[in-house]
Amino acid sequence: MSLVTAADVAAATTRIAPFVRRTPLLHLPGERLWVKPENRQPTRSFKVRGALNAVGRLAERGVGHVIAQSSGNHAQAIAYAAGRHGLRATVVLPDTAPELKVMAARKLGAEVVIAPPALREVTCLALADRLAATVVSSDDFDTIAGHGSAGTEIGRDLSRAGTILVPVCNGGLLAGVAVAAKAVDPAIRVIGVEPELAADGVASFRSGRRTAWPVQQTYRTVADGLRAPVLGALAWEHIHRYVDDMVTVSEDSIEAAVDLLWQELGERAEPSGAVATAAYLTHRATLPAGPVMAILSGGNVAVRPNADDMTI
């Protein structure tokens, strides 16, 4: 299968530029860690980068209706992108999805269909056939290329080669960031991060072949956006070729990272968005020398009234 190139990422970056924000690198005081706050994007997640590129390309081809299955953030991104390009959007969400994410997708104009977690994909495909809608996966070629724009920004912002920590669900973000960052500087190290309770990607990386975990296992983690049971096939091909390593983090470390990002940087991170920072806290002694960048991939959380704590 064809892999995304630096040229594809460059074209995607130009295509989505009118709709996304170029997020900065925020330094964590006293540490060699910089955080890239993708929670500042229009839908509070990096997912909008890939969705805007993929949906934009489909709009250029005359597609009028797109459909996607998602744990929540990809659904919002597809709804947002469809709205920007005048397309109809349908999204399939699991019945475990946080109400905040369900309501956000609806508010952005998508028709929302709820299904059991294990039936998300088959429900999406059946609806696509019935509605004559085009499926937009979170690891499609154009989606990966759009996600790569985040890696290009990091590569350009680095003063010297360092390490990028990237949250992993089905691997689309990791794939795009790896392609883009390595194009800027091949010496940049790219490391994927998963919860210990949903480490199918790490198992794949260690064995050298794509490995699936049962949904019942991956749904144990608090990081609801990282519960995919297997890496996407196209994402895996990029990860296998370009990614330097993959690591896991505990549930306690994820919660600690959420608190740290809020207390030290004032950034609202959902658990899925905080795993890269958790990886730094857990593995900093063994990470390569030099600066470390952690992608804060999403911040779809609600702040309780008159309180500093947050809930999904």
Coordinates of C-alpha atoms in Angstrom, one line a residue:
M1 CA 0.0 0.0 0.0
S2 CA 1.1 3.6 -0.6
L3 CA 2.6 5.5 2.3
V4 CA 2.1 9.1 3.2
T5 CA 5.1 11.3 2.1
A6 CA 6.4 14.6 3.3
A7 CA 4.9 16.1 0.2
D8 CA 1.5 14.8 1.1
V9 CA 1.9 16.3 4.6
A10 CA 2.9 19.7 3.1
A11 CA -0.1 19.7 0.8
A12 CA -2.4 18.8 3.7
T13 CA -0.8 21.6 5.9
T14 CA -1.7 24.2 3.2
R15 CA -5.2 22.8 2.7
I16 CA -6.2 22.9 6.4
A17 CA -4.3 26.1 7.3
P18 CA -7.5 28.4 7.2
F19 CA -9.3 26.2 9.7
V20 CA -6.7 25.1 12.3
R21 CA -4.5 26.8 14.9
R22 CA -0.7 26.5 14.9
T23 CA -0.2 25.4 18.5
P24 CA 2.9 26.4 20.4
L25 CA 5.3 24.4 22.5
L26 CA 4.8 25.1 26.2
H27 CA 7.8 24.5 28.6
L28 CA 7.2 22.6 31.8
P29 CA 9.1 24.6 34.5
G30 CA 12.2 22.7 35.8
E31 CA 12.0 20.0 33.2
R32 CA 13.2 19.3 29.7
L33 CA 9.6 18.8 28.6
W34 CA 7.7 20.9 26.1
V35 CA 4.0 20.3 25.6
K36 CA 2.1 20.9 22.3
P37 CA -1.5 21.8 23.3
E38 CA -3.7 20.4 20.6
N39 CA -6.6 20.8 23.0
R40 CA -6.6 24.4 21.7
Q41 CA -7.9 23.3 18.3
P42 CA -11.5 24.2 17.3
T43 CA -12.8 20.9 18.4
R44 CA -10.4 20.7 21.4
S45 CA -8.4 17.8 19.8
F46 CA -5.8 17.1 17.1
K47 CA -8.3 15.1 15.2
V48 CA -9.5 18.2 13.4
R49 CA -6.2 18.2 11.4
G50 CA -6.8 14.9 9.7
A51 CA -10.6 15.3 9.4
L52 CA -10.3 18.7 7.6
N53 CA -7.8 17.3 5.1
A54 CA -9.7 14.1 4.4
V55 CA -13.1 15.8 4.2
G56 CA -11.7 18.6 2.2
R57 CA -10.3 16.2 -0.4
L58 CA -13.7 14.4 -0.6
A59 CA -15.5 17.7 -1.0
E60 CA -13.2 18.5 -4.0
R61 CA -14.3 15.1 -5.5
G62 CA -18.0 15.9 -5.1
V63 CA -18.8 13.7 -2.1
G64 CA -21.9 15.0 -0.3
H65 CA -22.2 12.8 2.8
V66 CA -19.4 11.4 5.1
I67 CA -19.6 8.9 7.9
A68 CA -17.2 7.9 10.6
Q69 CA -17.0 5.7 13.7
S70 CA -15.3 7.1 16.8
S71 CA -14.9 7.2 20.5
G72 CA -15.7 10.9 20.3
N73 CA -13.0 13.2 19.2
H74 CA -12.8 12.0 15.6
A75 CA -16.6 12.3 15.4
Q76 CA -16.5 15.9 16.5
A77 CA -13.7 16.6 14.0
I78 CA -15.7 15.0 11.1
A79 CA -18.7 17.0 12.0
Y80 CA -16.7 20.2 12.2
A81 CA -15.0 19.5 8.8
A82 CA -18.2 18.6 7.1
G83 CA -19.8 21.8 8.3
R84 CA -16.8 23.9 6.9
H85 CA -17.2 22.2 3.5
G86 CA -21.0 22.0 3.3
L87 CA -21.3 18.2 3.6
R88 CA -23.7 16.0 5.6
A89 CA -22.1 14.0 8.4
T90 CA -23.2 10.9 10.3
V91 CA -21.1 9.5 13.2
V92 CA -21.2 6.3 15.1
L93 CA -20.3 6.5 18.8
P94 CA -20.1 3.7 21.4
D95 CA -22.7 3.6 24.2
T96 CA -19.8 4.3 26.6
A97 CA -18.9 7.6 25.0
P98 CA -18.9 10.6 27.4
E99 CA -22.1 12.6 27.0
L100 CA -19.9 15.7 26.5
K101 CA -18.5 14.2 23.3
V102 CA -21.9 13.0 22.1
M103 CA -23.5 16.4 22.6
A104 CA -20.6 18.2 21.0
A105 CA -20.9 16.1 17.8
R106 CA -24.6 16.8 17.6
K107 CA -24.0 20.5 18.2
L108 CA -21.6 20.6 15.3
G109 CA -24.3 19.3 13.0
A110 CA -23.7 15.5 12.8
E111 CA -26.3 12.8 13.0
V112 CA -25.2 10.6 15.9
V113 CA -25.8 6.9 16.0
I114 CA -25.0 5.0 19.2
A115 CA -23.8 1.4 19.1
P116 CA -22.1 -1.1 21.5
P117 CA -18.3 -0.7 21.4
A118 CA -17.6 -4.0 19.6
L119 CA -20.1 -3.1 16.9
R120 CA -18.9 0.4 16.1
E121 CA -17.2 -0.5 12.9
V122 CA -19.8 -2.9 11.4
T123 CA -22.5 -0.4 12.2
C124 CA -20.6 2.3 10.5
L125 CA -20.1 0.2 7.4
A126 CA -23.7 -0.9 7.2
L127 CA -24.9 2.7 7.5
A128 CA -22.4 3.8 4.9
D129 CA -23.9 1.3 2.4
R130 CA -27.5 2.2 3.3
L131 CA -26.9 6.0 3.2
A132 CA -24.5 6.0 0.3
A133 CA -22.1 7.8 2.5
T134 CA -18.3 7.8 2.3
V135 CA -16.4 6.4 5.3
V136 CA -13.6 8.6 6.7
S137 CA -11.4 6.5 9.0
S138 CA -9.1 8.0 11.6
D139 CA -6.2 6.4 9.8
D140 CA -7.1 7.0 6.2
F141 CA -4.3 8.2 3.9
D142 CA -5.5 11.8 3.9
T143 CA -6.3 11.7 7.6
I144 CA -2.7 10.6 8.4
A145 CA -1.4 13.4 6.1
G146 CA -3.4 16.0 7.9
H147 CA -2.2 14.7 11.3
G148 CA 1.3 15.0 10.0
S149 CA 1.0 18.8 10.1
A150 CA 1.5 18.7 13.9
G151 CA 4.8 16.9 13.4
T152 CA 6.0 19.4 10.9
E153 CA 5.3 22.2 13.4
I154 CA 7.2 20.4 16.1
G155 CA 10.1 19.7 13.9
R156 CA 10.3 23.4 12.9
D157 CA 10.0 24.6 16.5
L158 CA 12.8 22.4 17.8
S159 CA 16.2 24.1 18.2
R160 CA 17.9 20.7 18.0
A161 CA 16.9 17.1 17.5
G162 CA 14.9 15.7 20.4
T163 CA 12.2 13.2 21.2
I164 CA 8.4 13.4 20.4
L165 CA 6.0 11.5 22.6
V166 CA 2.7 10.7 20.8
P167 CA -0.6 9.2 22.2
V168 CA -1.7 6.1 20.3
C169 CA -5.2 4.9 19.5
N170 CA -5.4 3.4 16.1
G171 CA -2.1 5.0 15.2
G172 CA -3.0 7.7 12.7
L173 CA -1.5 10.6 14.7
L174 CA 1.7 8.6 15.4
A175 CA 2.0 7.7 11.8
G176 CA 1.6 11.3 10.5
V177 CA 3.9 12.8 13.1
A178 CA 6.6 10.3 12.4
V179 CA 6.6 10.9 8.7
A180 CA 6.6 14.7 9.1
A181 CA 9.1 14.9 11.9
K182 CA 11.6 12.6 10.2
A183 CA 11.3 14.7 7.0
V184 CA 12.3 17.8 9.0
D185 CA 15.2 16.0 10.8
P186 CA 15.8 12.2 10.6
A187 CA 17.6 12.4 14.0
I188 CA 14.3 13.3 15.8
R189 CA 13.1 10.3 17.8
V190 CA 9.4 9.5 17.7
I191 CA 7.9 7.3 20.5
G192 CA 4.3 6.2 20.7
V193 CA 2.5 6.0 24.1
E194 CA -0.4 3.7 25.2
P195 CA -2.1 2.9 28.5
E196 CA -0.9 -0.4 30.0
L197 CA -4.5 -1.5 29.9
A198 CA -4.8 -0.9 26.1
A199 CA -1.4 -1.7 24.8
D200 CA -2.2 -3.5 21.6
G201 CA 0.1 -1.1 19.7
V202 CA 3.0 -1.8 21.9
A203 CA 2.4 -5.6 21.5
S204 CA 2.4 -5.0 17.7
F205 CA 5.6 -3.0 17.8
R206 CA 7.4 -5.6 20.0
S207 CA 6.3 -8.6 17.9
G208 CA 6.7 -6.9 14.5
R209 CA 3.1 -7.8 13.5
R210 CA -0.2 -6.1 14.0
T211 CA -1.8 -7.5 17.1
A212 CA -5.4 -7.1 18.3
W213 CA -6.6 -7.0 21.9
P214 CA -10.2 -7.8 22.9
V215 CA -12.5 -4.8 23.4
Q216 CA -13.2 -6.0 26.9
Q217 CA -9.5 -5.4 27.7
T218 CA -8.9 -2.1 26.0
Y219 CA -12.0 -0.6 27.5
R220 CA -10.6 -0.9 31.0
T221 CA -8.5 2.2 30.7
V222 CA -9.8 5.7 31.8
A223 CA -8.3 7.0 28.5
D224 CA -11.5 6.6 26.5
G225 CA -10.0 8.0 23.3
L226 CA -7.3 5.3 23.2
R227 CA -9.4 2.1 23.5
A228 CA -9.1 0.9 19.9
P229 CA -8.4 -2.8 19.9
V230 CA -5.9 -2.8 17.1
L231 CA -3.8 -0.3 15.1
G232 CA -5.1 0.7 11.7
A233 CA -3.6 -1.3 8.8
L234 CA -2.2 1.8 7.0
A235 CA -1.1 3.5 10.3
W236 CA 0.8 0.3 11.2
E237 CA 2.8 0.3 8.0
H238 CA 4.1 3.8 8.8
I239 CA 4.7 3.0 12.5
H240 CA 6.7 -0.1 11.6
R241 CA 8.9 1.9 9.2
Y242 CA 9.3 5.3 11.0
V243 CA 8.7 5.0 14.7
D244 CA 11.6 4.5 17.1
D245 CA 9.9 3.0 20.1
M246 CA 6.6 2.6 21.9
V247 CA 6.0 2.6 25.7
T248 CA 3.1 2.2 28.2
V249 CA 1.9 4.2 31.1
S250 CA -0.2 3.3 34.2
E251 CA -3.6 4.6 35.0
D252 CA -2.2 6.4 38.1
S253 CA 0.4 8.2 35.9
I254 CA -2.3 9.3 33.5
E255 CA -4.3 10.9 36.3
A256 CA -1.1 12.5 37.6
A257 CA -0.3 14.0 34.2
V258 CA -3.8 15.4 33.9
D259 CA -3.3 17.2 37.2
L260 CA 0.2 18.4 36.3
L261 CA -0.9 19.9 33.0
W262 CA -3.7 21.8 34.7
Q263 CA -1.7 23.0 37.7
E264 CA 1.5 23.9 36.0
L265 CA 0.4 25.0 32.5
G266 CA -3.3 25.7 32.9
E267 CA -4.2 23.2 30.2
R268 CA -7.3 21.1 30.3
A269 CA -6.4 17.5 29.2
E270 CA -8.7 14.6 29.0
P271 CA -7.0 11.3 30.1
S272 CA -6.2 10.3 26.5
G273 CA -4.6 13.7 25.9
A274 CA -2.3 13.4 28.9
V275 CA -0.7 10.0 28.2
A276 CA 2.3 11.5 26.4
T277 CA 3.0 13.7 29.4
A278 CA 2.5 10.7 31.6
A279 CA 5.2 8.9 29.6
Y280 CA 7.7 11.7 30.3
L281 CA 6.9 11.5 34.0
T282 CA 7.3 7.7 34.0
H283 CA 10.2 7.2 31.6
R284 CA 12.2 10.5 31.7
A285 CA 15.3 8.8 33.2
T286 CA 15.6 6.4 30.2
L287 CA 14.5 8.8 27.4
P288 CA 17.2 10.0 25.1
A289 CA 19.2 13.1 26.0
G290 CA 17.8 16.4 24.7
P291 CA 14.4 18.1 24.6
V292 CA 11.3 16.1 24.9
M293 CA 8.0 17.1 23.3
A294 CA 4.7 15.6 24.5
I295 CA 1.6 16.0 22.3
L296 CA -1.4 17.0 24.5
S297 CA -3.8 15.4 22.0
G298 CA -7.2 16.4 23.4
G299 CA -9.0 18.4 26.1
N300 CA -12.7 17.4 25.8
V301 CA -13.4 17.6 29.5
A302 CA -15.9 19.7 31.6
V303 CA -14.9 21.8 34.5
R304 CA -17.2 21.4 37.5
P305 CA -18.7 24.7 38.7
N306 CA -16.8 26.3 41.5
A307 CA -14.1 23.6 41.5
D308 CA -10.7 23.1 40.0
D309 CA -11.2 19.4 39.2
M310 CA -12.4 18.2 35.8
T311 CA -14.5 15.4 34.6
I312 CA -14.8 13.7 31.2

